[in-house]
Amino acid sequence: MAQIQKLPRAYPQYAGRRVAVPELPSVAGAELAYFNIKDNTGGNVTLLNYFSFPNGKRQDTTQVQRAVLYIHGANGGSDGYFAAMRDALNKATQLNPDVNQDSVALMAPYFTSTRNNLERSDIVTWDDVSWSFGGTGIYPQGHNVSSYDALDQILQYFNDVRTYPNMREIVVAGHSMGAQMVQRYAAVGKELFLHVPVVYWTANPSSLVWLDSKRPLPTDSCPTYNDWHHGLDNYNIDYERTYVRTLGSLGVRLRYGSRHIAYARGLNDFGDYPDGCGPDTTGTNRGQRMYNFLDAFPADFGDTVDFISGIGHDTFGMAASESGLNRLFLDNFNGNGTRRASIGERGPPTRPGKRRLEDLN
């Protein structure tokens, strides 16, 4: 029988049930943490995470100033994502010694699913890639928890001043399918009223949720082009359903406009991920889709848009690039609001973008 992990009261989120997962490899600098996630039926489920464990011990949370979540791609692999983030942090330390394994908490959540052969009855598990657009877990049976509920509770954990009194910023980062999750979560995520600022770093997504029903390419052959998760029609997940269905595109655009988005694109990435016909109405590949999205919904003054030469669909390359180091680790590290300018031939517009009410009509 699985046992409850007994930890100091300063770590309430670690109350998840310990389970044996021999399929997951160990990663230097990380422990496999069992996070307790409250479901919507009064119960609890366990979410797996690779979590900072520098030099074989847990961090002194009073010394942590920043938390970085790096969300994996379609095929899982949180171990590799944690390693990429760890190695990128080591590069950032060379630029600013204050940014190090003691002051930055790294987390790579594992959204286990039927796709990556980790279908389990004792940990929260999703069908295929439904976790990337807020789907409800299929296991454990009898529970109701969205992947976005899990992100909400992780943000609230790092925002808890009793545990992290010196936290200055939280970065929710994703690459590939993970970037799709981050961008969609930024659009429909609940207002959590956190005191710590949050940045949503979306790198090389294959598609993005569009914030109105217009598209740059023909839609005639795709009657579902604007359905969730490529658009906002037929929003069929439980998470924030009333908000999205009641306020629609205008409400979602206002919410998205209130978030700090950091877009990142490797200029050598022109691949694709098959996901229905919806993405094909926004572009023919990852690169074109991001360009078209930014043309339709220009980045705000507070956002950054980085175009990174010489890098394709590369998890570590994106994180360890100048852009990645800036957005993941260096920007606003001391909480003074200092952020480096966008990188590449296309940056934010010189006029207000998606927050202008006249643009929302």
Coordinates of C-alpha atoms in Angstrom, one line a residue:
M1 CA 0.0 0.0 0.0
A2 CA 1.3 3.4 -1.0
Q3 CA 2.3 5.6 2.0
I4 CA 1.8 9.3 2.5
Q5 CA 5.1 11.2 2.4
K6 CA 5.7 12.9 5.7
L7 CA 7.3 16.3 5.3
P8 CA 7.5 19.5 7.3
R9 CA 4.4 21.7 7.4
A10 CA 6.2 24.2 5.2
Y11 CA 5.7 21.8 2.3
P12 CA 2.0 21.1 2.3
Q13 CA 1.9 20.5 -1.5
Y14 CA 4.1 17.4 -1.0
A15 CA 1.3 15.5 0.6
G16 CA 0.7 13.5 -2.6
R17 CA 0.8 9.7 -2.3
R18 CA 4.2 8.2 -3.1
V19 CA 3.9 5.7 -5.9
A20 CA 6.5 3.5 -7.5
V21 CA 7.2 4.6 -11.1
P22 CA 10.2 2.5 -12.2
E23 CA 9.8 3.8 -15.8
L24 CA 11.0 7.3 -14.9
P25 CA 14.8 7.8 -14.7
S26 CA 16.6 9.7 -12.0
V27 CA 17.9 13.1 -13.0
A28 CA 20.9 14.9 -11.4
G29 CA 19.8 17.8 -9.3
A30 CA 16.1 16.7 -9.1
E31 CA 13.9 14.5 -7.0
L32 CA 10.7 12.9 -8.1
A33 CA 8.1 14.9 -6.1
Y34 CA 4.6 13.7 -5.5
F35 CA 2.4 16.8 -5.4
N36 CA -1.1 16.8 -4.0
I37 CA -3.7 18.3 -6.3
K38 CA -7.2 18.9 -5.1
D39 CA -9.9 17.8 -7.5
N40 CA -13.3 19.3 -8.0
T41 CA -15.2 16.6 -6.1
G42 CA -13.6 17.1 -2.7
G43 CA -10.8 14.6 -3.2
N44 CA -7.1 14.6 -4.0
V45 CA -4.9 13.2 -6.7
T46 CA -1.1 12.9 -7.1
L47 CA 0.8 14.8 -9.9
L48 CA 4.4 13.7 -10.6
N49 CA 7.1 16.4 -10.9
Y50 CA 10.8 16.6 -11.2
F51 CA 11.7 19.2 -8.7
S52 CA 14.9 21.0 -7.6
F53 CA 17.1 18.8 -5.3
P54 CA 20.5 20.5 -5.5
N55 CA 23.4 18.6 -3.9
G56 CA 21.0 15.9 -2.7
K57 CA 18.8 18.1 -0.5
R58 CA 15.8 20.3 -0.8
Q59 CA 16.1 24.0 -1.2
D60 CA 15.8 26.5 1.7
T61 CA 12.6 28.0 0.4
T62 CA 13.4 31.3 2.2
Q63 CA 16.3 31.8 -0.3
V64 CA 14.3 31.1 -3.4
Q65 CA 13.5 34.2 -5.5
R66 CA 12.3 32.6 -8.7
A67 CA 10.4 29.5 -9.8
V68 CA 10.5 28.1 -13.4
L69 CA 8.1 25.4 -14.6
Y70 CA 9.1 23.8 -17.9
I71 CA 6.3 21.8 -19.5
H72 CA 7.1 18.9 -21.7
G73 CA 6.1 18.1 -25.2
A74 CA 3.6 15.6 -26.7
N75 CA 5.6 12.5 -25.8
G76 CA 6.3 13.5 -22.2
G77 CA 10.0 13.4 -21.2
S78 CA 9.9 15.6 -18.1
D79 CA 13.3 14.2 -17.1
G80 CA 14.9 15.6 -20.3
Y81 CA 13.1 18.9 -19.8
F82 CA 14.3 19.2 -16.3
A83 CA 17.9 18.5 -17.4
A84 CA 17.6 21.1 -20.2
M85 CA 16.4 23.7 -17.6
R86 CA 19.1 22.7 -15.1
D87 CA 21.9 23.1 -17.7
A88 CA 20.4 26.4 -18.9
L89 CA 20.4 27.6 -15.3
N90 CA 24.1 26.8 -15.0
K91 CA 24.7 29.1 -18.0
A92 CA 22.6 31.8 -16.4
T93 CA 24.7 31.5 -13.2
Q94 CA 27.8 32.4 -15.3
L95 CA 26.1 35.7 -16.3
N96 CA 24.7 36.5 -12.8
P97 CA 26.1 34.5 -9.9
D98 CA 23.0 35.4 -7.8
V99 CA 20.9 33.3 -10.2
N100 CA 21.8 29.8 -9.1
Q101 CA 20.5 26.4 -7.9
D102 CA 19.7 27.8 -4.5
S103 CA 17.8 30.9 -5.6
V104 CA 15.9 29.4 -8.5
A105 CA 13.3 26.5 -8.0
L106 CA 13.0 24.3 -11.1
M107 CA 10.0 22.1 -11.7
A108 CA 9.2 19.9 -14.6
P109 CA 5.6 18.6 -14.1
Y110 CA 4.8 15.3 -15.7
F111 CA 1.3 15.2 -17.3
T112 CA 1.2 11.4 -17.5
S113 CA -1.0 10.1 -20.3
T114 CA -2.0 7.1 -22.4
R115 CA 0.3 8.4 -25.1
N116 CA 3.6 8.0 -23.1
N117 CA 2.9 4.6 -21.7
L118 CA 2.4 5.9 -18.2
E119 CA -1.3 5.2 -17.9
R120 CA -1.8 4.7 -14.2
S121 CA -4.7 4.3 -11.8
D122 CA -2.9 5.8 -8.8
I123 CA -1.6 9.1 -10.3
V124 CA -3.5 11.7 -12.3
T125 CA -3.5 10.6 -15.9
W126 CA -4.9 12.1 -19.1
D127 CA -6.0 10.7 -22.4
D128 CA -3.5 11.3 -25.1
V129 CA -2.5 15.0 -25.2
S130 CA -5.8 16.3 -23.6
W131 CA -3.7 17.7 -20.8
S132 CA -2.3 20.3 -23.2
F133 CA -5.7 22.0 -23.5
G134 CA -7.1 21.7 -20.0
G135 CA -8.7 18.3 -20.3
T136 CA -9.9 16.3 -17.3
G137 CA -7.9 13.4 -16.1
I138 CA -9.3 9.9 -16.8
Y139 CA -7.5 8.4 -13.8
P140 CA -7.9 8.0 -10.9
Q141 CA -11.5 7.2 -11.7
G142 CA -14.1 9.1 -9.8
H143 CA -12.0 12.3 -9.7
N144 CA -12.4 15.5 -11.7
V145 CA -9.3 17.5 -12.2
S146 CA -8.2 19.6 -15.2
S147 CA -4.5 19.9 -16.1
Y148 CA -5.1 23.7 -15.7
D149 CA -6.4 23.0 -12.1
A150 CA -2.9 21.5 -11.5
L151 CA -1.2 24.6 -12.9
D152 CA -3.4 26.8 -10.7
Q153 CA -2.4 25.0 -7.6
I154 CA 1.3 24.9 -8.4
L155 CA 1.2 28.7 -9.0
Q156 CA -0.6 29.2 -5.7
Y157 CA 2.1 27.0 -4.0
F158 CA 4.9 29.2 -5.2
N159 CA 2.9 32.3 -4.4
D160 CA 2.6 31.3 -0.7
V161 CA 4.5 33.8 1.3
R162 CA 4.8 31.5 4.3
T163 CA 6.8 29.0 2.2
Y164 CA 8.5 31.4 -0.3
P165 CA 8.7 34.8 1.4
N166 CA 11.2 36.2 -1.1
M167 CA 9.7 34.9 -4.4
R168 CA 10.0 37.6 -7.1
E169 CA 8.7 35.9 -10.2
I170 CA 7.2 32.7 -11.5
V171 CA 7.8 31.6 -15.1
V172 CA 5.4 29.1 -16.7
A173 CA 7.4 27.8 -19.7
G174 CA 6.7 25.3 -22.4
H175 CA 8.3 24.1 -25.6
S176 CA 6.4 22.4 -28.5
M177 CA 3.2 20.9 -27.1
G178 CA 4.1 22.3 -23.7
A179 CA 4.1 25.8 -25.3
Q180 CA 0.6 25.1 -26.6
M181 CA -0.5 24.3 -23.1
V182 CA 1.1 27.5 -21.7
Q183 CA -0.4 29.8 -24.4
R184 CA -3.9 28.3 -24.0
Y185 CA -3.6 28.5 -20.2
A186 CA -2.6 32.1 -20.4
A187 CA -5.8 32.7 -22.4
V188 CA -8.4 31.0 -20.1
G189 CA -6.5 30.5 -16.8
K190 CA -8.4 31.7 -13.7
E191 CA -7.7 35.0 -12.1
L192 CA -5.8 33.7 -9.0
F193 CA -4.9 37.2 -7.6
L194 CA -1.3 36.3 -7.0
H195 CA 1.1 38.8 -5.5
V196 CA 4.0 37.3 -7.4
P197 CA 4.2 38.2 -11.2
V198 CA 3.9 35.4 -13.6
V199 CA 5.4 35.2 -17.1
Y200 CA 4.1 32.7 -19.7
W201 CA 7.0 31.6 -22.0
T202 CA 5.8 29.9 -25.2
A203 CA 8.5 28.5 -27.4
N204 CA 7.9 26.8 -30.8
P205 CA 4.2 25.8 -30.4
S206 CA 2.8 24.0 -33.4
S207 CA -0.5 25.9 -33.0
L208 CA -2.0 28.6 -30.8
V209 CA -5.5 29.2 -29.7
W210 CA -6.9 32.1 -31.8
L211 CA -8.8 34.8 -30.0
D212 CA -11.5 35.5 -32.6
S213 CA -13.2 33.6 -35.4
K214 CA -11.1 35.2 -38.2
R215 CA -8.3 33.3 -39.9
P216 CA -5.6 34.2 -42.4
L217 CA -6.2 31.1 -44.6
P218 CA -9.5 29.6 -46.0
T219 CA -11.7 27.7 -43.5
D220 CA -14.2 26.2 -46.0
S221 CA -12.9 22.7 -45.7
C222 CA -12.6 22.8 -41.9
P223 CA -16.1 23.4 -40.3
T224 CA -14.6 22.9 -36.8
Y225 CA -11.7 25.4 -37.3
N226 CA -12.8 27.6 -34.4
D227 CA -13.7 24.9 -31.9
W228 CA -11.6 24.7 -28.7
H229 CA -8.6 24.2 -28.5
H230 CA -7.8 26.0 -31.8
G231 CA -10.5 28.5 -31.3
L232 CA -13.1 29.4 -28.6
D233 CA -16.3 27.8 -30.0
N234 CA -17.7 24.6 -28.4
Y235 CA -15.6 25.1 -25.3
N236 CA -16.2 21.6 -24.0
I237 CA -13.8 21.3 -21.0
D238 CA -15.0 21.8 -17.4
Y239 CA -12.3 24.3 -16.5
E240 CA -13.7 27.9 -16.6
R241 CA -16.5 26.9 -18.8
T242 CA -19.0 29.4 -17.5
Y243 CA -16.5 32.3 -18.0
V244 CA -15.5 31.3 -21.5
R245 CA -19.1 30.5 -22.7
T246 CA -20.6 33.7 -21.1
L247 CA -18.0 36.3 -22.0
G248 CA -16.7 34.6 -25.2
S249 CA -13.9 36.0 -27.3
L250 CA -14.0 39.5 -25.7
G251 CA -13.6 38.1 -22.2
V252 CA -10.8 35.8 -23.2
R253 CA -8.9 38.5 -25.0
L254 CA -9.1 40.8 -22.1
R255 CA -7.8 38.1 -19.8
Y256 CA -5.0 37.2 -22.2
G257 CA -4.1 40.8 -22.5
S258 CA -3.6 41.1 -18.7
R259 CA -0.9 38.4 -18.8
H260 CA 2.8 38.8 -19.5
I261 CA 3.5 36.7 -22.6
A262 CA 7.0 35.9 -23.7
Y263 CA 6.9 34.5 -27.3
A264 CA 10.0 32.6 -28.6
R265 CA 10.6 31.1 -32.0
G266 CA 13.6 29.2 -33.3
L267 CA 14.0 30.5 -36.8
N268 CA 15.0 27.1 -38.1
D269 CA 11.8 25.4 -36.9
F270 CA 9.4 24.9 -39.8
G271 CA 8.0 21.5 -38.6
D272 CA 4.4 20.6 -37.8
Y273 CA 2.3 18.4 -35.5
P274 CA -0.8 16.7 -36.9
D275 CA -3.8 18.0 -34.8
G276 CA -6.8 18.2 -37.1
C277 CA -7.6 20.8 -39.7
G278 CA -7.8 23.8 -37.4
P279 CA -4.1 24.8 -37.4
D280 CA -4.0 24.7 -41.2
T281 CA -6.3 27.7 -41.3
T282 CA -3.7 29.7 -39.4
G283 CA -0.6 28.7 -41.3
T284 CA 1.2 25.8 -42.9
N285 CA 3.8 25.2 -40.2
R286 CA 4.9 26.3 -36.8
G287 CA 6.8 29.4 -38.1
Q288 CA 4.0 30.7 -40.3
R289 CA 1.4 30.2 -37.5
M290 CA 3.3 32.2 -35.0
Y291 CA 3.9 35.0 -37.5
N292 CA 0.3 35.1 -38.4
F293 CA -0.9 35.0 -34.8
L294 CA 1.3 38.0 -33.9
D295 CA 0.1 39.9 -36.9
A296 CA -3.5 39.3 -35.9
F297 CA -2.9 39.8 -32.1
P298 CA 0.1 42.1 -31.7
A299 CA 2.2 41.7 -28.6
D300 CA 1.6 44.2 -25.9
F301 CA 4.2 46.6 -24.5
G302 CA 4.8 44.3 -21.6
D303 CA 5.3 41.3 -23.7
T304 CA 8.5 40.1 -25.5
V305 CA 8.9 38.5 -28.9
D306 CA 12.2 36.7 -29.6
F307 CA 13.2 35.2 -32.9
I308 CA 16.3 33.1 -32.4
S309 CA 18.6 32.3 -35.3
G310 CA 20.3 29.0 -35.8
I311 CA 17.9 27.0 -33.6
G312 CA 15.1 24.7 -34.7
H313 CA 12.7 22.5 -32.7
D314 CA 15.3 22.1 -29.8
T315 CA 14.2 22.0 -26.2
F316 CA 17.6 22.8 -24.7
G317 CA 18.7 25.1 -27.5
M318 CA 15.7 27.4 -26.9
A319 CA 16.2 27.4 -23.1
A320 CA 19.9 28.0 -23.3
S321 CA 19.8 30.7 -25.9
E322 CA 20.3 34.3 -25.0
S323 CA 16.5 34.7 -25.2
G324 CA 15.8 31.7 -23.1
L325 CA 18.3 32.8 -20.4
N326 CA 16.8 36.2 -20.3
R327 CA 13.1 35.2 -20.0
L328 CA 13.6 32.1 -17.9
F329 CA 16.1 33.3 -15.4
L330 CA 17.5 36.8 -15.7
D331 CA 14.6 39.2 -16.4
N332 CA 13.2 40.9 -13.2
F333 CA 15.3 38.5 -11.0
N334 CA 15.5 41.1 -8.2
G335 CA 11.9 42.1 -8.6
N336 CA 12.7 45.6 -9.9
G337 CA 10.9 45.1 -13.2
T338 CA 14.0 45.2 -15.4
R339 CA 13.5 43.2 -18.6
R340 CA 15.8 42.9 -21.6
A341 CA 14.6 43.9 -25.0
S342 CA 13.2 41.5 -27.6
I343 CA 15.7 39.6 -29.7
G344 CA 15.5 39.1 -33.5
E345 CA 14.3 40.8 -36.6
R346 CA 10.7 41.0 -35.4
G347 CA 9.8 42.5 -32.0
P348 CA 6.8 43.9 -30.2
P349 CA 4.9 46.7 -32.1
T350 CA 5.5 50.3 -31.4
R351 CA 1.8 50.8 -30.5
P352 CA -0.4 49.2 -27.9
G353 CA -1.6 45.8 -29.0
K354 CA -4.2 43.4 -27.7
R355 CA -5.2 45.5 -24.7
R356 CA -6.7 48.2 -26.8
L357 CA -10.5 48.0 -26.4
E358 CA -11.0 49.3 -29.9
D359 CA -9.1 46.3 -31.2
L360 CA -11.4 43.9 -29.3
N361 CA -14.6 44.7 -31.2

